[in-house]
Structure formats: structure tokens, C-alpha cells
Coordinates of N, CA and C in Angstrom, one line a residue:
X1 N 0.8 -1.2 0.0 CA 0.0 0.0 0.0 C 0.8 1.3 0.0
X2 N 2.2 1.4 -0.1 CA 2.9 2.2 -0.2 C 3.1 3.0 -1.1
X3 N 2.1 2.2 -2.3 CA 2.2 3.9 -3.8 C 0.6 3.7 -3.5
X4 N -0.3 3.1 -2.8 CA -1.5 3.9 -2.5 C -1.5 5.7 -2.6
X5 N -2.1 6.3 -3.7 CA -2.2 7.7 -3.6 C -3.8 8.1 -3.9
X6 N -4.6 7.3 -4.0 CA -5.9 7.9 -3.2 C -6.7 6.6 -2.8
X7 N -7.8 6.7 -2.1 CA -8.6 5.7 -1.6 C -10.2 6.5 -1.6
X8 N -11.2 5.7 -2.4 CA -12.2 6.0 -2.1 C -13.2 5.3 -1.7
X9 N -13.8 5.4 -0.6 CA -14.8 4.7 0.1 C -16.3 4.4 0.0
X10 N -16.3 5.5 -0.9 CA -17.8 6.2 -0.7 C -18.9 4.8 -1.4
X11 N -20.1 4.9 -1.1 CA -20.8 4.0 -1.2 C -20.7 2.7 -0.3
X12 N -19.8 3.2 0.9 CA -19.3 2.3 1.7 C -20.2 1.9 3.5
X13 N -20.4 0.7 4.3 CA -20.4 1.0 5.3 C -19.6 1.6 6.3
X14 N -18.2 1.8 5.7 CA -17.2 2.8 6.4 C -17.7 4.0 6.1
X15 N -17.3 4.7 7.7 CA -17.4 6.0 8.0 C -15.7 6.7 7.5
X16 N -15.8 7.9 7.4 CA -14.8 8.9 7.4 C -14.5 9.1 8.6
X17 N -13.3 9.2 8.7 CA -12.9 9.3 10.3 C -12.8 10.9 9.9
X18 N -12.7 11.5 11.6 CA -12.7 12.8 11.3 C -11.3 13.4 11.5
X19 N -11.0 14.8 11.2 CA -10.0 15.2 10.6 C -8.5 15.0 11.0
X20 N -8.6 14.8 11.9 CA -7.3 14.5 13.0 C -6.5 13.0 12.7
X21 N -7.8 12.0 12.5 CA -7.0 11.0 11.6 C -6.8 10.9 10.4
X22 N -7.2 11.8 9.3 CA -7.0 11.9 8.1 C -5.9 12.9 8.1
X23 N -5.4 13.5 9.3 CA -4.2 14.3 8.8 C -2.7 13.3 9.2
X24 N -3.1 12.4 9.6 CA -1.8 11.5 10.2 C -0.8 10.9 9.5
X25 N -1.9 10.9 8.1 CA -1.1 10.3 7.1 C -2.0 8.7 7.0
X26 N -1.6 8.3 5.7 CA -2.0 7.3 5.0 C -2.1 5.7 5.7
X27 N -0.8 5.9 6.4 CA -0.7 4.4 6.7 C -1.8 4.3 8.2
X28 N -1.5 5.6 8.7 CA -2.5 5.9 10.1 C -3.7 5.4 10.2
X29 N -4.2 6.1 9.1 CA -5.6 6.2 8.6 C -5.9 4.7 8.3
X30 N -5.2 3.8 7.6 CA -5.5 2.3 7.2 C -5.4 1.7 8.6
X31 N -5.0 1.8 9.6 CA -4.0 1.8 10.8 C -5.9 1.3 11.5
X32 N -5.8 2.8 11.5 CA -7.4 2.5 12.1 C -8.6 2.3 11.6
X33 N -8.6 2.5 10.7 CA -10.1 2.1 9.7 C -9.9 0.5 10.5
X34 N -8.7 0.1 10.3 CA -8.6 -1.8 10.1 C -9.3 -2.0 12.0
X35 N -8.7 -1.3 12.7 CA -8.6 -1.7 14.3 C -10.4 -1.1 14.5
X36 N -11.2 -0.4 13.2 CA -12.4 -0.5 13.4 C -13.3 -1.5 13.2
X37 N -12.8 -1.4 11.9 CA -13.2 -3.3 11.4 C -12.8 -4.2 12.1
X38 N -12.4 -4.5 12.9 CA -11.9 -5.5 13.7 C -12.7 -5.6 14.7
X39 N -13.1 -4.6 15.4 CA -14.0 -4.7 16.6 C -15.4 -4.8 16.5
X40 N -15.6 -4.5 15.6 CA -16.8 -4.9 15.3 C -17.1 -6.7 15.3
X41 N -16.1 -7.4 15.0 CA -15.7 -8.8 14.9 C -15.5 -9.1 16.4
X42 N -14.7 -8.7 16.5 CA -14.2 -9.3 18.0 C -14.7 -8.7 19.3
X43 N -14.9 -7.3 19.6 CA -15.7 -7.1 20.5 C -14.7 -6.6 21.3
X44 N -13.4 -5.8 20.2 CA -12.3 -5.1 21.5 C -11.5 -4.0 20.0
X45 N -11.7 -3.2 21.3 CA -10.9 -2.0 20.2 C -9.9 -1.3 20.7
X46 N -8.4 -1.3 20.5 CA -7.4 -1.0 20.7 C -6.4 0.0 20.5
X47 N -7.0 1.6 20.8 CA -6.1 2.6 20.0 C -5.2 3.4 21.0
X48 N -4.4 2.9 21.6 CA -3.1 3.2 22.9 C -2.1 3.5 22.0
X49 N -1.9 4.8 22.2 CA -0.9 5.6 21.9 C -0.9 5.7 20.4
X50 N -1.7 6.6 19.8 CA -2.2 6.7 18.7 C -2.1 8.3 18.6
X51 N -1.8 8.9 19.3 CA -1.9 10.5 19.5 C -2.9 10.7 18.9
X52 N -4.0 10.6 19.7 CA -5.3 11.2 19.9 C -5.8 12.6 20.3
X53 N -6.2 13.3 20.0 CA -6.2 15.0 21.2 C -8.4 14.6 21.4
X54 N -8.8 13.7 20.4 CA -10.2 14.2 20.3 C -10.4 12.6 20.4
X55 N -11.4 11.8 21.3 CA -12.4 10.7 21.6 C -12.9 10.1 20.2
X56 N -12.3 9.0 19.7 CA -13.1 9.2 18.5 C -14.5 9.4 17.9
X57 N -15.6 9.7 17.3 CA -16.7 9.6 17.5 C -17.4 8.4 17.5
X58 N -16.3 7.8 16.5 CA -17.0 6.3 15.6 C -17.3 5.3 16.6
X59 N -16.2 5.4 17.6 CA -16.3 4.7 18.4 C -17.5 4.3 19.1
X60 N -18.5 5.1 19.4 CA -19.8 4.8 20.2 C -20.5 4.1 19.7
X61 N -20.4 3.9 18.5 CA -21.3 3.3 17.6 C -21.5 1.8 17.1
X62 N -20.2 1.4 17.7 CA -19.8 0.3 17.6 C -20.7 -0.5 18.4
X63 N -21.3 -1.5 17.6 CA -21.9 -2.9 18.7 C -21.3 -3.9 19.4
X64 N -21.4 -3.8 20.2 CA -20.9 -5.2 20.9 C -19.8 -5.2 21.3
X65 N -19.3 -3.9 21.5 CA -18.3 -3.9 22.0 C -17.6 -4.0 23.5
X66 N -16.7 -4.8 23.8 CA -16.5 -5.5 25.2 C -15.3 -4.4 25.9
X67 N -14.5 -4.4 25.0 CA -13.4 -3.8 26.1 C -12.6 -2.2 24.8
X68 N -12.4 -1.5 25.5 CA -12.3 -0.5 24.7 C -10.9 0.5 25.6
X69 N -10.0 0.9 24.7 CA -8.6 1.3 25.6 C -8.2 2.0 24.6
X70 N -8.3 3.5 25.3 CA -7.4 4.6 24.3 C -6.4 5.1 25.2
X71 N -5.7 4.6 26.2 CA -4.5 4.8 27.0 C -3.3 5.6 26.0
X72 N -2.5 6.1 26.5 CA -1.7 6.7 26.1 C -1.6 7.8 24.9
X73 N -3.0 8.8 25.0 CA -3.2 9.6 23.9 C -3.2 11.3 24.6
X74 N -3.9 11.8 24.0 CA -4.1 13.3 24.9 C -5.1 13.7 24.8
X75 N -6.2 12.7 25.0 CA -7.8 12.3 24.8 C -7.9 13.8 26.3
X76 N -9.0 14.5 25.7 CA -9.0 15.3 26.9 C -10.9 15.2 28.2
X77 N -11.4 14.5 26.6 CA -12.9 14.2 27.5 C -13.7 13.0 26.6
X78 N -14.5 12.3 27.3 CA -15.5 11.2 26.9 C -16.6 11.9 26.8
X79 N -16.9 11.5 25.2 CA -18.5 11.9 24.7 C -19.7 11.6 25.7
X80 N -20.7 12.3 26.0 CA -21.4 11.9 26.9 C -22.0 10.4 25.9
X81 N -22.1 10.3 24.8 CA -22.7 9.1 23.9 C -22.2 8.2 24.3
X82 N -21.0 7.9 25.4 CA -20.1 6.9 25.7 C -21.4 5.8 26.3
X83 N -22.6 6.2 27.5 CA -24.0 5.2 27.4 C -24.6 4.4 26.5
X84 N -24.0 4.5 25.3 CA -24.3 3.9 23.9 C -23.9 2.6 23.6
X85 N -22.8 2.2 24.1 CA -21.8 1.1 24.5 C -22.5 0.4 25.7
X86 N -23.3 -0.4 25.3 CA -24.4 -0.9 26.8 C -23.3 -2.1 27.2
X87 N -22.7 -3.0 26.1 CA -22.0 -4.4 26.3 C -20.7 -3.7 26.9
X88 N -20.1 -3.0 26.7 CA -18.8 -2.4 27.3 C -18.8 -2.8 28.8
X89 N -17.6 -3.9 29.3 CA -17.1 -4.6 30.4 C -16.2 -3.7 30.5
X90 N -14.8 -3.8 30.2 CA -13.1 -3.2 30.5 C -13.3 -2.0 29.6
X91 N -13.2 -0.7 30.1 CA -12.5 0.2 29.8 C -11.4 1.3 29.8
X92 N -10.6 1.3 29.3 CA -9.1 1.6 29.6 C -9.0 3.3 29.4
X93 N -9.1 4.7 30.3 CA -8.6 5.6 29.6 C -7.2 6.3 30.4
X94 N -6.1 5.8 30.5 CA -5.5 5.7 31.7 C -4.3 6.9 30.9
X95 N -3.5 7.6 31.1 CA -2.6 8.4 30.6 C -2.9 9.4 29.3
X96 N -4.1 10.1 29.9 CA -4.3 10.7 29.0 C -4.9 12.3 29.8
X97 N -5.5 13.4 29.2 CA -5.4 14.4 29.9 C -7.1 15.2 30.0
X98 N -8.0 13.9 30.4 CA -9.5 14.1 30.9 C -9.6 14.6 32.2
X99 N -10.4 15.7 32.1 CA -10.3 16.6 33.6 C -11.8 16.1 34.1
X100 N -13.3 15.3 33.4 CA -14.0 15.4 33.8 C -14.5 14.2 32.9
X101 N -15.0 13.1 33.9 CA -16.1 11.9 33.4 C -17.2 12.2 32.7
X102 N -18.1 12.1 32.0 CA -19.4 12.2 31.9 C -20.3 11.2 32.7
X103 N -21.3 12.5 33.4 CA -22.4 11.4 34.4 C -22.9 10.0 33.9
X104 N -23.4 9.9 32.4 CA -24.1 9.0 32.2 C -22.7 7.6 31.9
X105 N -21.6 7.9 32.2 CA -20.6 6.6 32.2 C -21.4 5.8 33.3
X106 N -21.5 6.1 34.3 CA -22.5 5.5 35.2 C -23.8 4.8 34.4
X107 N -24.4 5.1 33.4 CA -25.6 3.9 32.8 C -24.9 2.4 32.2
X108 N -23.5 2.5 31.7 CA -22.8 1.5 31.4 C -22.9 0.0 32.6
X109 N -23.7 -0.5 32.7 CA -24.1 -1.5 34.0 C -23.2 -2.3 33.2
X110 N -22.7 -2.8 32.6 CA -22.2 -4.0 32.2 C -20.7 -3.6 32.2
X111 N -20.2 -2.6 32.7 CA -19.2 -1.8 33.4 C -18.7 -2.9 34.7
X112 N -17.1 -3.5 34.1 CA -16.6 -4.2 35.5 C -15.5 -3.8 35.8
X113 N -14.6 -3.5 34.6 CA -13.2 -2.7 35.0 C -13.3 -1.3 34.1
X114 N -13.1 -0.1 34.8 CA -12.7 1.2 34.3 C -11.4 1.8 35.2
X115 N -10.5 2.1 34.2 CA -8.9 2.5 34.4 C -8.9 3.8 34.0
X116 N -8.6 4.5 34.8 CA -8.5 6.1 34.7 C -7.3 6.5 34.9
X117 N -6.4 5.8 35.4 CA -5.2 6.8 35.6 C -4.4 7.9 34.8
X118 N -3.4 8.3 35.7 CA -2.3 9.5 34.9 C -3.6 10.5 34.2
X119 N -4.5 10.9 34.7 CA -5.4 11.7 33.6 C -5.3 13.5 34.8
X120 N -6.0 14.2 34.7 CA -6.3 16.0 35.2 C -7.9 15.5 36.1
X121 N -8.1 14.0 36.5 CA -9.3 14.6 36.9 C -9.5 15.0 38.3
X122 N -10.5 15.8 38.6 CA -10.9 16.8 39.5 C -12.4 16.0 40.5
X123 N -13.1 15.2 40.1 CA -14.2 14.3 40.3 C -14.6 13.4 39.5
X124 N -15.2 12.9 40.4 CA -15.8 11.8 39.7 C -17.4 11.3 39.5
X125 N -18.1 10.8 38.7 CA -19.7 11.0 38.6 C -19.9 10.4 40.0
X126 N -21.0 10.9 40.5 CA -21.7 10.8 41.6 C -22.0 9.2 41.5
X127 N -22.7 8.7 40.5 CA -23.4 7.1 40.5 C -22.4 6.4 39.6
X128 N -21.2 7.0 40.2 CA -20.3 5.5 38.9 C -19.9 4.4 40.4
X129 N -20.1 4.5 41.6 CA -19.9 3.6 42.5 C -20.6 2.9 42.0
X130 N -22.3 3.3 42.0 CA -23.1 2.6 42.2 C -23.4 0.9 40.5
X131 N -22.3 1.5 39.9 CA -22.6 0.6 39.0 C -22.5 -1.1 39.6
X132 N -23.3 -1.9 39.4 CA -23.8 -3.2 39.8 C -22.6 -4.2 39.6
X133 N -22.1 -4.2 38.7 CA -21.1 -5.1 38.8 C -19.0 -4.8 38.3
X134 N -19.4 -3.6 39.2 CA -17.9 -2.8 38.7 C -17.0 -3.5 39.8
X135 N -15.3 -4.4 39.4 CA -14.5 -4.4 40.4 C -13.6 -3.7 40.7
X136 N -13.3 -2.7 39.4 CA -12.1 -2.1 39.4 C -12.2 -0.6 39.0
X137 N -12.2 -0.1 39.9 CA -12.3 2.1 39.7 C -10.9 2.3 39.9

């Protein structure tokens, strides 16, 4: 894919990622399209240390997704849409620079490990104890 000099999608179930991964460059962009397509399959999505600054959107959207880890980016906040992800068990957002949870992370009941570290935060959602079968905050 190395003299790859354009790609077109269109008419596609693939989405356009937004701009941030389309400025990374070519191989980036295949990089993750693929690690989307994948999770959809397997039910685990893996973008740690991808220099991130923005949550991807696509992400929410994903079904069935089990374990989800954007560690090591400069992700600065979780879309409140993150309740969208009902199957989401392990979520990873640990070294990255989120000052503030969204409340409804707490509707995620099928929530059993979430990893926060190394991040700016200041609080935490009022009902994310209360999630039912969480072992690891």
C-alpha cells in the first residue's frame, strides 16, 4: 500500500474518520479504519498511543463492544454518547489528559473494570460507584 495515492470509500459502510485522523497520514488512517473493522468482529478496540487529542466519534457506535482502551493519547474528554456502548465490560482511559467523566458513564451497567489513571481529573460521577457489577475504579 505504499504507492496507495488515493482511496475511495464512498458507497461504503465505512465512515470517514474525522480530521485528525485523516491528517496522520495514509498508513495511520489504514491503521485505524482496520482496528475498526476488527472490533466490530471481535468485540475489543485497541487505539493506545495513537496521539489522539479528540475521543473518536466512531467509536460509540460500535456494537458489541466488550473492552475499549485509548491509553496513552491526549484524549481530553469522553462523549457523553459513551452510554451507547451498553456491552462495554473493560475500559481503559488511563494516561491521558481528561479533567472530567461524563455522568451517564455511570448507565454503562455492564461496566466491571474502568482505568483512569495518569489523567487532570478533579471528580468523579456521583453514580459511577453505584454501577452493579464494577470491580475495578
Amino acid at each position: 500500500l505504499r504507492l496507495l495515492r488515493d482511496m475511495s470509500i464512498a458507497g461504503n459502510q465505512v465512515k470517514v474518520p474525522n480530521q485528525e485522523i485523516l491528517d496522520s497520514g495514509m498508513d495511520f488512517v489504514l491503521e485505524y479504519l482496520y482496528s475498526l473493522l476488527l472490533s466490530e468482529e471481535r468485540g475489543e478496540l485497541l487505539l493506545d498511543g495513537m496521539s489522539l487529542t479528540n475521543f473518536p466519534s466512531e467509536v460509540i457506535e460500535i456494537k458489541n463492544l466488550v473492552h475499549l482502551s485509548v491509553c496513552s493519547n491526549q484524549i481530553s474528554s469522553i462523549p457523553e454518547g459513551i452510554n451507547n456502548l451498553i456491552t462495554l465490560q473493560r475500559f481503559f482511559v488511563s494516561d491521558n489528559r481528561i479533567e472530567k467523566l461524563p455522568e451517564n458513564l455511570a448507565n454503562v451497567e455492564a461496566l466491571v473494570i474502568f482505568e483512569a489513571e495518569k489523567n487532570q481529573l478533579k471528580t468523579l460521577p456521583n453514580r459511577l460507584g453505584f454501577l452493579p457489577d464494577v470491580e475495578v475504579l
